[in-house]
mmCIF file of C-alpha atoms in Angstrom:
data_model
loop_
_atom_site.group_PDB
_atom_site.id
_atom_site.type_symbol
_atom_site.label_atom_id
_atom_site.label_comp_id
_atom_site.label_asym_id
_atom_site.label_seq_id
_atom_site.Cartn_x
_atom_site.Cartn_y
_atom_site.Cartn_z
ATOM 1 C CA UNK T 1 80.783 5.367 60.226
ATOM 2 C CA UNK T 2 81.815 5.744 56.588
ATOM 3 C CA UNK T 3 84.475 8.175 57.841
ATOM 4 C CA UNK T 4 86.227 5.330 59.628
ATOM 5 C CA UNK T 5 85.677 2.799 56.870
ATOM 6 C CA UNK T 6 87.047 5.055 54.161
ATOM 7 C CA UNK T 7 90.100 6.263 56.053
ATOM 8 C CA UNK T 8 90.821 2.642 57.048
ATOM 9 C CA UNK T 9 90.668 1.510 53.406
ATOM 10 C CA UNK T 10 92.878 4.312 52.088
ATOM 11 C CA UNK T 11 95.419 4.088 54.905
ATOM 12 C CA UNK T 12 95.742 0.320 54.641
ATOM 13 C CA UNK T 13 96.305 0.708 50.894
ATOM 14 C CA UNK T 14 99.020 3.305 51.483
ATOM 15 C CA UNK T 15 100.711 1.309 54.260
ATOM 16 C CA UNK T 16 100.647 -1.927 52.250
ATOM 17 C CA UNK T 17 101.897 0.011 49.234
ATOM 18 C CA UNK T 18 104.800 1.360 51.272
ATOM 19 C CA UNK T 19 105.610 -2.109 52.620
ATOM 20 C CA UNK T 20 105.536 -3.746 49.185
ATOM 21 C CA UNK T 21 107.471 -0.863 47.648
ATOM 22 C CA UNK T 22 104.594 0.073 45.346
ATOM 23 C CA UNK T 23 103.672 3.356 46.991
ATOM 24 C CA UNK T 24 103.982 5.429 43.795
ATOM 25 C CA UNK T 25 101.905 3.095 41.606
ATOM 26 C CA UNK T 26 99.346 2.767 44.405
ATOM 27 C CA UNK T 27 98.733 6.491 44.366
ATOM 28 C CA UNK T 28 98.623 6.559 40.564
ATOM 29 C CA UNK T 29 96.102 3.711 40.606
ATOM 30 C CA UNK T 30 93.931 5.700 43.010
ATOM 31 C CA UNK T 31 94.009 8.763 40.791
ATOM 32 C CA UNK T 32 93.168 6.712 37.704
ATOM 33 C CA UNK T 33 90.321 5.000 39.524
ATOM 34 C CA UNK T 34 88.886 8.407 40.438
ATOM 35 C CA UNK T 35 89.057 9.379 36.777
ATOM 36 C CA UNK T 36 87.351 6.175 35.625
ATOM 37 C CA UNK T 37 84.651 6.337 38.292
ATOM 38 C CA UNK T 38 82.975 9.225 36.470
ATOM 39 C CA UNK T 39 82.691 7.111 33.319
ATOM 40 C CA UNK T 40 81.304 4.233 35.363
ATOM 41 C CA UNK T 41 78.546 6.472 36.681
ATOM 42 C CA UNK T 42 77.858 8.041 33.273
ATOM 43 C CA UNK T 43 77.595 4.565 31.803
ATOM 44 C CA UNK T 44 74.638 3.598 33.915
ATOM 45 C CA UNK T 45 73.181 7.069 34.518
ATOM 46 C CA UNK T 46 70.957 6.905 31.416
ATOM 47 C CA UNK T 47 69.298 3.627 32.341
ATOM 48 C CA UNK T 48 68.765 4.756 35.922
ATOM 49 C CA UNK T 49 67.126 7.963 34.732
ATOM 50 C CA UNK T 50 64.910 6.019 32.344
ATOM 51 C CA UNK T 51 63.536 3.873 35.165
ATOM 52 C CA UNK T 52 63.153 6.888 37.333
ATOM 53 C CA UNK T 53 60.995 8.362 34.547
ATOM 54 C CA UNK T 54 58.851 5.220 34.329
ATOM 55 C CA UNK T 55 58.333 5.176 38.071
ATOM 56 C CA UNK T 56 57.318 8.807 38.020
ATOM 57 C CA UNK T 57 54.527 7.815 35.606
ATOM 58 C CA UNK T 58 53.367 5.282 38.239
ATOM 59 C CA UNK T 59 53.214 8.054 40.781
ATOM 60 C CA UNK T 60 51.434 10.582 38.562
ATOM 61 C CA UNK T 61 48.909 8.091 37.177
ATOM 62 C CA UNK T 62 48.102 7.029 40.759
ATOM 63 C CA UNK T 63 49.117 3.447 40.110
ATOM 64 C CA UNK T 64 50.791 3.891 43.490
ATOM 65 C CA UNK T 65 47.330 4.428 45.013
ATOM 66 C CA UNK T 66 46.278 0.956 43.882
ATOM 67 C CA UNK T 67 49.409 -0.580 45.341
ATOM 68 C CA UNK T 68 48.708 1.349 48.560
ATOM 69 C CA UNK T 69 45.318 -0.345 48.798
ATOM 70 C CA UNK T 70 46.820 -3.754 48.147
ATOM 71 C CA UNK T 71 49.437 -3.233 50.870
ATOM 72 C CA UNK T 72 46.882 -2.070 53.445
ATOM 73 C CA UNK T 73 45.699 -5.459 54.755
ATOM 74 C CA UNK T 74 49.316 -6.560 55.212
ATOM 75 C CA UNK T 75 50.143 -3.364 57.081
ATOM 76 C CA UNK T 76 47.102 -3.793 59.337
ATOM 77 C CA UNK T 77 48.560 -7.072 60.536
ATOM 78 C CA UNK T 78 52.107 -5.694 60.852
ATOM 79 C CA UNK T 79 51.124 -2.606 62.821
ATOM 80 C CA UNK T 80 48.392 -3.959 65.091
ATOM 81 C CA UNK T 81 48.543 -0.996 67.475
ATOM 82 C CA UNK T 82 48.093 1.667 64.768
ATOM 83 C CA UNK T 83 44.656 2.763 63.504
ATOM 84 C CA UNK T 84 44.267 1.599 59.862
ATOM 85 C CA UNK T 85 43.065 5.002 58.609
ATOM 86 C CA UNK T 86 45.251 7.208 60.803
ATOM 87 C CA UNK T 87 47.862 9.653 59.526
ATOM 88 C CA UNK T 88 50.875 7.532 60.574
ATOM 89 C CA UNK T 89 49.496 4.514 58.716
ATOM 90 C CA UNK T 90 48.883 6.640 55.615
ATOM 91 C CA UNK T 91 52.463 7.939 55.609
ATOM 92 C CA UNK T 92 53.874 4.464 56.179
ATOM 93 C CA UNK T 93 51.798 2.989 53.352
ATOM 94 C CA UNK T 94 53.008 5.665 50.951
ATOM 95 C CA UNK T 95 56.612 5.065 52.019
ATOM 96 C CA UNK T 96 56.272 1.311 51.479
ATOM 97 C CA UNK T 97 54.808 1.843 48.000
ATOM 98 C CA UNK T 98 57.554 4.328 47.090
ATOM 99 C CA UNK T 99 60.165 1.817 48.244
ATOM 100 C CA UNK T 100 58.550 -0.988 46.285
ATOM 101 C CA UNK T 101 58.616 1.103 43.114
ATOM 102 C CA UNK T 102 62.157 2.331 43.741
ATOM 103 C CA UNK T 103 61.052 5.961 44.034
ATOM 104 C CA UNK T 104 64.121 6.693 46.112
ATOM 105 C CA UNK T 105 63.601 10.438 46.106
ATOM 106 C CA UNK T 106 60.102 10.083 47.485
ATOM 107 C CA UNK T 107 60.641 7.139 49.817
ATOM 108 C CA UNK T 108 62.982 8.794 52.313
ATOM 109 C CA UNK T 109 60.919 11.974 52.904
ATOM 110 C CA UNK T 110 57.775 9.836 53.252
ATOM 111 C CA UNK T 111 59.611 7.522 55.636
ATOM 112 C CA UNK T 112 60.737 10.458 57.761
ATOM 113 C CA UNK T 113 57.157 11.746 57.778
ATOM 114 C CA UNK T 114 55.993 8.322 58.931
ATOM 115 C CA UNK T 115 58.577 8.315 61.734
ATOM 116 C CA UNK T 116 57.516 11.807 62.861
ATOM 117 C CA UNK T 117 53.833 10.791 62.885
ATOM 118 C CA UNK T 118 54.734 7.722 64.938
ATOM 119 C CA UNK T 119 56.802 9.934 67.229
ATOM 120 C CA UNK T 120 53.732 12.112 67.899
ATOM 121 C CA UNK T 121 51.682 9.161 69.139
ATOM 122 C CA UNK T 122 54.548 7.448 70.975
ATOM 123 C CA UNK T 123 53.572 7.187 74.690
ATOM 124 C CA UNK T 124 57.254 6.750 75.640
ATOM 125 C CA UNK T 125 59.071 9.389 73.528
ATOM 126 C CA UNK T 126 62.550 8.249 74.641
ATOM 127 C CA UNK T 127 62.033 4.642 73.661
ATOM 128 C CA UNK T 128 61.183 3.469 70.146
ATOM 129 C CA UNK T 129 57.587 2.223 69.864
ATOM 130 C CA UNK T 130 56.779 -1.242 68.508
ATOM 131 C CA UNK T 131 55.465 0.270 65.283
ATOM 132 C CA UNK T 132 58.662 2.292 64.779
ATOM 133 C CA UNK T 133 60.776 -0.854 65.107
ATOM 134 C CA UNK T 134 58.730 -2.777 62.545
ATOM 135 C CA UNK T 135 58.656 0.219 60.193
ATOM 136 C CA UNK T 136 62.447 0.611 60.386
ATOM 137 C CA UNK T 137 62.925 -3.078 59.587
ATOM 138 C CA UNK T 138 60.692 -2.775 56.508
ATOM 139 C CA UNK T 139 62.926 0.069 55.339
ATOM 140 C CA UNK T 140 66.306 -1.514 56.069
ATOM 141 C CA UNK T 141 65.305 -4.685 54.237
ATOM 142 C CA UNK T 142 63.578 -2.744 51.506
ATOM 143 C CA UNK T 143 61.750 -4.800 48.919
ATOM 144 C CA UNK T 144 62.046 -3.352 45.423
ATOM 145 C CA UNK T 145 60.209 -4.308 42.247
ATOM 146 C CA UNK T 146 63.039 -3.161 39.973
ATOM 147 C CA UNK T 147 66.442 -2.671 41.606
ATOM 148 C CA UNK T 148 67.205 0.146 39.188
ATOM 149 C CA UNK T 149 70.841 0.835 40.010
ATOM 150 C CA UNK T 150 71.878 -2.834 39.927
ATOM 151 C CA UNK T 151 70.130 -3.404 36.597
ATOM 152 C CA UNK T 152 71.624 -0.232 35.106
ATOM 153 C CA UNK T 153 75.109 -1.144 36.300
ATOM 154 C CA UNK T 154 74.791 -4.643 34.828
ATOM 155 C CA UNK T 155 73.614 -3.249 31.497
ATOM 156 C CA UNK T 156 76.591 -0.891 31.360
ATOM 157 C CA UNK T 157 78.910 -3.825 32.161
ATOM 158 C CA UNK T 158 77.497 -5.550 29.071
ATOM 159 C CA UNK T 159 75.494 -8.287 30.735
ATOM 160 C CA UNK T 160 73.658 -10.436 28.201
ATOM 161 C CA UNK T 161 70.455 -9.997 30.164
ATOM 162 C CA UNK T 162 70.830 -7.342 32.888
ATOM 163 C CA UNK T 163 67.525 -8.483 34.415
ATOM 164 C CA UNK T 164 68.524 -12.104 34.979
ATOM 165 C CA UNK T 165 69.265 -11.393 38.645
ATOM 166 C CA UNK T 166 65.859 -9.915 39.329
ATOM 167 C CA UNK T 167 64.193 -13.104 40.593
ATOM 168 C CA UNK T 168 67.086 -13.959 42.967
ATOM 169 C CA UNK T 169 66.907 -10.376 44.221
ATOM 170 C CA UNK T 170 63.138 -10.617 44.817
ATOM 171 C CA UNK T 171 63.507 -13.915 46.669
ATOM 172 C CA UNK T 172 66.393 -12.780 48.837
ATOM 173 C CA UNK T 173 64.975 -9.387 49.720
ATOM 174 C CA UNK T 174 61.566 -10.897 50.497
ATOM 175 C CA UNK T 175 63.278 -13.396 52.811
ATOM 176 C CA UNK T 176 65.219 -10.604 54.445
ATOM 177 C CA UNK T 177 61.992 -8.648 55.068
ATOM 178 C CA UNK T 178 60.220 -11.691 56.523
ATOM 179 C CA UNK T 179 63.160 -12.713 58.717
ATOM 180 C CA UNK T 180 63.567 -9.114 59.896
ATOM 181 C CA UNK T 181 59.905 -8.742 60.841
ATOM 182 C CA UNK T 182 59.841 -12.109 62.611
ATOM 183 C CA UNK T 183 63.055 -11.191 64.461
ATOM 184 C CA UNK T 184 61.835 -7.798 65.651
ATOM 185 C CA UNK T 185 58.419 -9.202 66.656
ATOM 186 C CA UNK T 186 60.184 -11.966 68.581
ATOM 187 C CA UNK T 187 62.451 -9.413 70.315
ATOM 188 C CA UNK T 188 59.416 -7.302 71.262
ATOM 189 C CA UNK T 189 57.520 -10.298 72.636
ATOM 190 C CA UNK T 190 60.594 -11.494 74.539
ATOM 191 C CA UNK T 191 61.040 -8.035 76.050
ATOM 192 C CA UNK T 192 57.379 -7.835 77.147
ATOM 193 C CA UNK T 193 57.502 -11.267 78.739
ATOM 194 C CA UNK T 194 60.664 -10.393 80.641
ATOM 195 C CA UNK T 195 59.064 -7.101 81.689
ATOM 196 C CA UNK T 196 56.129 -8.985 83.231
ATOM 197 C CA UNK T 197 58.416 -11.284 85.207
ATOM 198 C CA UNK T 198 60.157 -8.415 86.976
ATOM 199 C CA UNK F 1 60.325 -21.431 35.490
ATOM 200 C CA UNK F 2 62.241 -18.700 37.292
ATOM 201 C CA UNK F 3 64.063 -17.869 34.080
ATOM 202 C CA UNK F 4 60.752 -17.350 32.290
ATOM 203 C CA UNK F 5 59.627 -14.990 35.057
ATOM 204 C CA UNK F 6 62.922 -13.110 34.679
ATOM 205 C CA UNK F 7 62.377 -12.837 30.950
ATOM 206 C CA UNK F 8 58.832 -11.482 30.959
ATOM 207 C CA UNK F 9 58.693 -9.568 34.249
ATOM 208 C CA UNK F 10 60.180 -6.349 32.884
ATOM 209 C CA UNK F 11 58.181 -6.104 29.635
ATOM 210 C CA UNK F 12 55.021 -6.790 31.677
ATOM 211 C CA UNK F 13 55.852 -4.094 34.203
ATOM 212 C CA UNK F 14 56.663 -1.538 31.497
ATOM 213 C CA UNK F 15 53.503 -2.313 29.569
ATOM 214 C CA UNK F 16 51.342 -2.102 32.692
ATOM 215 C CA UNK F 17 52.779 1.276 33.644
ATOM 216 C CA UNK F 18 52.314 2.761 30.179
ATOM 217 C CA UNK F 19 48.846 1.334 29.496
ATOM 218 C CA UNK F 20 47.647 2.392 32.948
ATOM 219 C CA UNK F 21 49.092 5.859 32.427
ATOM 220 C CA UNK F 22 47.410 6.129 29.046
ATOM 221 C CA UNK F 23 43.956 5.126 30.268
ATOM 222 C CA UNK F 24 44.081 7.387 33.311
ATOM 223 C CA UNK F 25 44.916 10.271 30.949
ATOM 224 C CA UNK F 26 48.207 10.976 32.696
ATOM 225 C CA UNK F 27 50.521 13.347 30.771
ATOM 226 C CA UNK F 28 52.844 10.386 30.288
ATOM 227 C CA UNK F 29 55.626 12.240 28.525
ATOM 228 C CA UNK F 30 55.728 15.139 31.005
ATOM 229 C CA UNK F 31 55.780 12.699 33.916
ATOM 230 C CA UNK F 32 58.566 10.728 32.299
ATOM 231 C CA UNK F 33 60.666 13.855 31.826
ATOM 232 C CA UNK F 34 60.040 14.937 35.428
ATOM 233 C CA UNK F 35 61.133 11.489 36.587
ATOM 234 C CA UNK F 36 64.292 11.617 34.506
ATOM 235 C CA UNK F 37 65.149 14.911 36.176
ATOM 236 C CA UNK F 38 64.771 13.265 39.580
ATOM 237 C CA UNK F 39 66.962 10.448 38.348
ATOM 238 C CA UNK F 40 69.630 12.962 37.382
ATOM 239 C CA UNK F 41 69.601 14.264 40.954
ATOM 240 C CA UNK F 42 70.067 10.736 42.258
ATOM 241 C CA UNK F 43 72.976 10.237 39.876
ATOM 242 C CA UNK F 44 74.606 13.468 41.058
ATOM 243 C CA UNK F 45 74.147 12.349 44.664
ATOM 244 C CA UNK F 46 75.819 8.986 44.183
ATOM 245 C CA UNK F 47 78.832 10.247 42.228
ATOM 246 C CA UNK F 48 80.782 11.407 45.335
ATOM 247 C CA UNK F 49 80.507 8.147 47.333
ATOM 248 C CA UNK F 50 81.192 6.038 44.230
ATOM 249 C CA UNK F 51 84.267 8.090 43.368
ATOM 250 C CA UNK F 52 85.488 7.826 46.963
ATOM 251 C CA UNK F 53 85.126 4.074 47.173
ATOM 252 C CA UNK F 54 86.479 3.351 43.691
ATOM 253 C CA UNK F 55 89.566 5.432 44.463
ATOM 254 C CA UNK F 56 90.111 3.467 47.670
ATOM 255 C CA UNK F 57 89.509 0.120 45.933
ATOM 256 C CA UNK F 58 91.858 1.055 43.090
ATOM 257 C CA UNK F 59 94.604 1.833 45.599
ATOM 258 C CA UNK F 60 93.906 -1.313 47.628
ATOM 259 C CA UNK F 61 94.174 -3.461 44.528
ATOM 260 C CA UNK F 62 97.447 -1.950 43.292
ATOM 261 C CA UNK F 63 99.098 -1.919 46.739
ATOM 262 C CA UNK F 64 98.525 -5.624 47.222
ATOM 263 C CA UNK F 65 96.301 -5.058 50.254
ATOM 264 C CA UNK F 66 93.392 -6.643 48.407
ATOM 265 C CA UNK F 67 95.377 -9.863 48.142
ATOM 266 C CA UNK F 68 95.868 -9.762 51.906
ATOM 267 C CA UNK F 69 92.146 -9.151 52.503
ATOM 268 C CA UNK F 70 91.039 -11.929 50.158
ATOM 269 C CA UNK F 71 93.623 -14.219 51.783
ATOM 270 C CA UNK F 72 92.064 -13.507 55.180
ATOM 271 C CA UNK F 73 88.520 -14.051 53.897
ATOM 272 C CA UNK F 74 89.386 -17.121 51.870
ATOM 273 C CA UNK F 75 88.694 -19.756 54.556
ATOM 274 C CA UNK F 76 85.402 -18.073 55.467
ATOM 275 C CA UNK F 77 84.355 -17.784 51.817
ATOM 276 C CA UNK F 78 85.380 -21.391 51.172
ATOM 277 C CA UNK F 79 83.216 -22.685 54.011
ATOM 278 C CA UNK F 80 80.208 -20.770 52.684
ATOM 279 C CA UNK F 81 81.090 -21.773 49.132
ATOM 280 C CA UNK F 82 81.094 -18.229 47.771
ATOM 281 C CA UNK F 83 83.655 -16.377 45.639
ATOM 282 C CA UNK F 84 85.931 -14.512 48.061
ATOM 283 C CA UNK F 85 85.661 -11.310 45.987
ATOM 284 C CA UNK F 86 82.045 -10.918 47.096
ATOM 285 C CA UNK F 87 82.832 -10.939 50.841
ATOM 286 C CA UNK F 88 84.077 -7.307 51.030
ATOM 287 C CA UNK F 89 80.902 -6.221 49.205
ATOM 288 C CA UNK F 90 78.759 -8.091 51.749
ATOM 289 C CA UNK F 91 80.527 -6.269 54.573
ATOM 290 C CA UNK F 92 80.217 -2.830 52.963
ATOM 291 C CA UNK F 93 76.596 -3.220 51.790
ATOM 292 C CA UNK F 94 74.853 -2.308 55.100
ATOM 293 C CA UNK F 95 77.239 0.621 55.665
ATOM 294 C CA UNK F 96 77.240 2.580 52.411
ATOM 295 C CA UNK F 97 74.859 2.444 49.463
ATOM 296 C CA UNK F 98 76.983 4.497 47.062
ATOM 297 C CA UNK F 99 80.156 2.796 48.257
ATOM 298 C CA UNK F 100 78.819 -0.709 47.723
ATOM 299 C CA UNK F 101 77.490 0.333 44.304
ATOM 300 C CA UNK F 102 81.046 1.411 43.460
ATOM 301 C CA UNK F 103 82.390 -1.915 44.669
ATOM 302 C CA UNK F 104 79.806 -3.762 42.571
ATOM 303 C CA UNK F 105 80.901 -1.730 39.529
ATOM 304 C CA UNK F 106 84.473 -2.803 40.237
ATOM 305 C CA UNK F 107 83.486 -6.497 40.536
ATOM 306 C CA UNK F 108 81.406 -6.396 37.336
ATOM 307 C CA UNK F 109 84.214 -4.849 35.305
ATOM 308 C CA UNK F 110 86.890 -7.160 36.761
ATOM 309 C CA UNK F 111 85.037 -10.489 36.602
ATOM 310 C CA UNK F 112 82.290 -9.833 34.057
ATOM 311 C CA UNK F 113 78.583 -9.210 34.617
ATOM 312 C CA UNK F 114 77.653 -12.740 33.503
ATOM 313 C CA UNK F 115 80.149 -14.572 35.714
ATOM 314 C CA UNK F 116 78.850 -16.282 38.835
ATOM 315 C CA UNK F 117 80.790 -13.750 40.913
ATOM 316 C CA UNK F 118 79.153 -10.874 39.029
ATOM 317 C CA UNK F 119 75.655 -12.289 39.344
ATOM 318 C CA UNK F 120 76.011 -13.115 43.031
ATOM 319 C CA UNK F 121 77.436 -9.643 43.732
ATOM 320 C CA UNK F 122 74.479 -8.055 41.895
ATOM 321 C CA UNK F 123 72.016 -10.131 43.920
ATOM 322 C CA UNK F 124 73.726 -9.258 47.213
ATOM 323 C CA UNK F 125 73.582 -5.589 46.246
ATOM 324 C CA UNK F 126 69.835 -5.774 45.556
ATOM 325 C CA UNK F 127 68.960 -8.028 48.485
ATOM 326 C CA UNK F 128 69.157 -5.438 51.250
ATOM 327 C CA UNK F 129 69.340 -1.721 51.962
ATOM 328 C CA UNK F 130 71.902 0.573 53.574
ATOM 329 C CA UNK F 131 70.936 -0.544 57.075
ATOM 330 C CA UNK F 132 73.067 1.744 59.252
ATOM 331 C CA UNK F 133 72.253 4.830 57.221
ATOM 332 C CA UNK F 134 68.515 4.124 57.243
ATOM 333 C CA UNK F 135 68.409 3.539 61.001
ATOM 334 C CA UNK F 136 70.447 6.690 61.710
ATOM 335 C CA UNK F 137 68.434 8.967 59.412
ATOM 336 C CA UNK F 138 64.982 7.632 60.318
ATOM 337 C CA UNK F 139 65.480 7.836 64.074
ATOM 338 C CA UNK F 140 66.976 11.312 63.746
ATOM 339 C CA UNK F 141 63.456 12.479 62.804
ATOM 340 C CA UNK F 142 62.145 11.385 66.209
ATOM 341 C CA UNK F 143 62.848 12.050 69.905
ATOM 342 C CA UNK F 144 63.830 8.427 70.463
ATOM 343 C CA UNK F 145 67.065 7.727 72.344
ATOM 344 C CA UNK F 146 66.651 4.006 72.887
ATOM 345 C CA UNK F 147 66.173 2.123 69.614
ATOM 346 C CA UNK F 148 65.689 -1.234 71.406
ATOM 347 C CA UNK F 149 66.504 -4.206 69.184
ATOM 348 C CA UNK F 150 66.283 -2.490 65.801
ATOM 349 C CA UNK F 151 69.968 -2.820 64.950
ATOM 350 C CA UNK F 152 70.172 -6.524 65.828
ATOM 351 C CA UNK F 153 66.957 -7.370 63.984
ATOM 352 C CA UNK F 154 68.054 -5.370 60.914
ATOM 353 C CA UNK F 155 71.432 -7.098 60.806
ATOM 354 C CA UNK F 156 69.800 -10.517 61.247
ATOM 355 C CA UNK F 157 67.550 -9.691 58.300
ATOM 356 C CA UNK F 158 70.516 -8.525 56.176
ATOM 357 C CA UNK F 159 72.381 -11.714 56.994
ATOM 358 C CA UNK F 160 69.376 -13.857 56.078
ATOM 359 C CA UNK F 161 68.959 -11.974 52.796
ATOM 360 C CA UNK F 162 72.577 -12.562 51.855
ATOM 361 C CA UNK F 163 72.449 -16.267 52.741
ATOM 362 C CA UNK F 164 69.370 -16.688 50.554
ATOM 363 C CA UNK F 165 71.090 -14.698 47.791
ATOM 364 C CA UNK F 166 73.940 -17.236 47.798
ATOM 365 C CA UNK F 167 71.560 -20.224 47.829
ATOM 366 C CA UNK F 168 69.299 -18.921 45.044
ATOM 367 C CA UNK F 169 72.245 -17.904 42.845
ATOM 368 C CA UNK F 170 73.774 -21.351 43.245
ATOM 369 C CA UNK F 171 70.493 -22.918 42.185
ATOM 370 C CA UNK F 172 69.861 -20.617 39.238
ATOM 371 C CA UNK F 173 73.266 -19.851 37.748
#
């Protein structure tokens, strides 16, 4: 998808540049932007790495284990058809905790493991199970305690308090999780009811 | 109230992590270093998409195409009461994580991190995930061919998150 988006952006810039007679400066601007982008990344790389270090301490000290336990009752209600102590549930819990702590490197592999475990117990392998749908929604609307990259980028752009957006981010991502779960549960229920009618 | 939470949330989190690590006898320093290394990998991974999108945005801005885009979005942005510069970011956010991070960097340096535009853009960035990427990668680990309503529900949730982002930012900033 990004293939189309990117080529569309670059081509429309070039075409508009040609039409407005600024084709040469357009290309120069692109080259300069590429040059500057490295500095942009370097500017916030340090802060991102620092948070990544802190979150690794959470993982190694098993603070994540405590969060796992806290998330368990919620997950029991979200995934009613999955055994609370089963392997899929374990993988999903660990993925949710990793997401919450912004352990990006760990979250995706754990999420894939969760999907594979769910795949193994899926009675209809071609069609996504209810649990898969809910699990995907939790991941696309990921709730994060510290949105590391945003905070780091704000600090490098000299924000007075880079963390001042953290509460709005919590509120909006929590809403997006809740709305997503309600939506997918509603879709599932709607589908089942229609299935019965047929 | 919310501002107080913003002020003390981070120190509290940092303190909790360190004190907990200390009392559980975790090799805190070694863990930190290992985490920084992981962070470096993340940084290396996001450089290519950020460079790609910033190059495209730089060209769009110079060519005048950005003016056309913002002109098109202006009525829409006006109705919702949001700065029109944030609309392209909202559209890119579910598609590309690195790309939208690049666009956020561009907004922050052009309009300032403490402007309303900058704060709203930051909130939008943090409010949701890279929806399309997540759905594609996660289902690729399974045998599933029919993903049912996942895409619609995920996009509904993204949309809700962004609406709330606008409302909360208007209240707070």
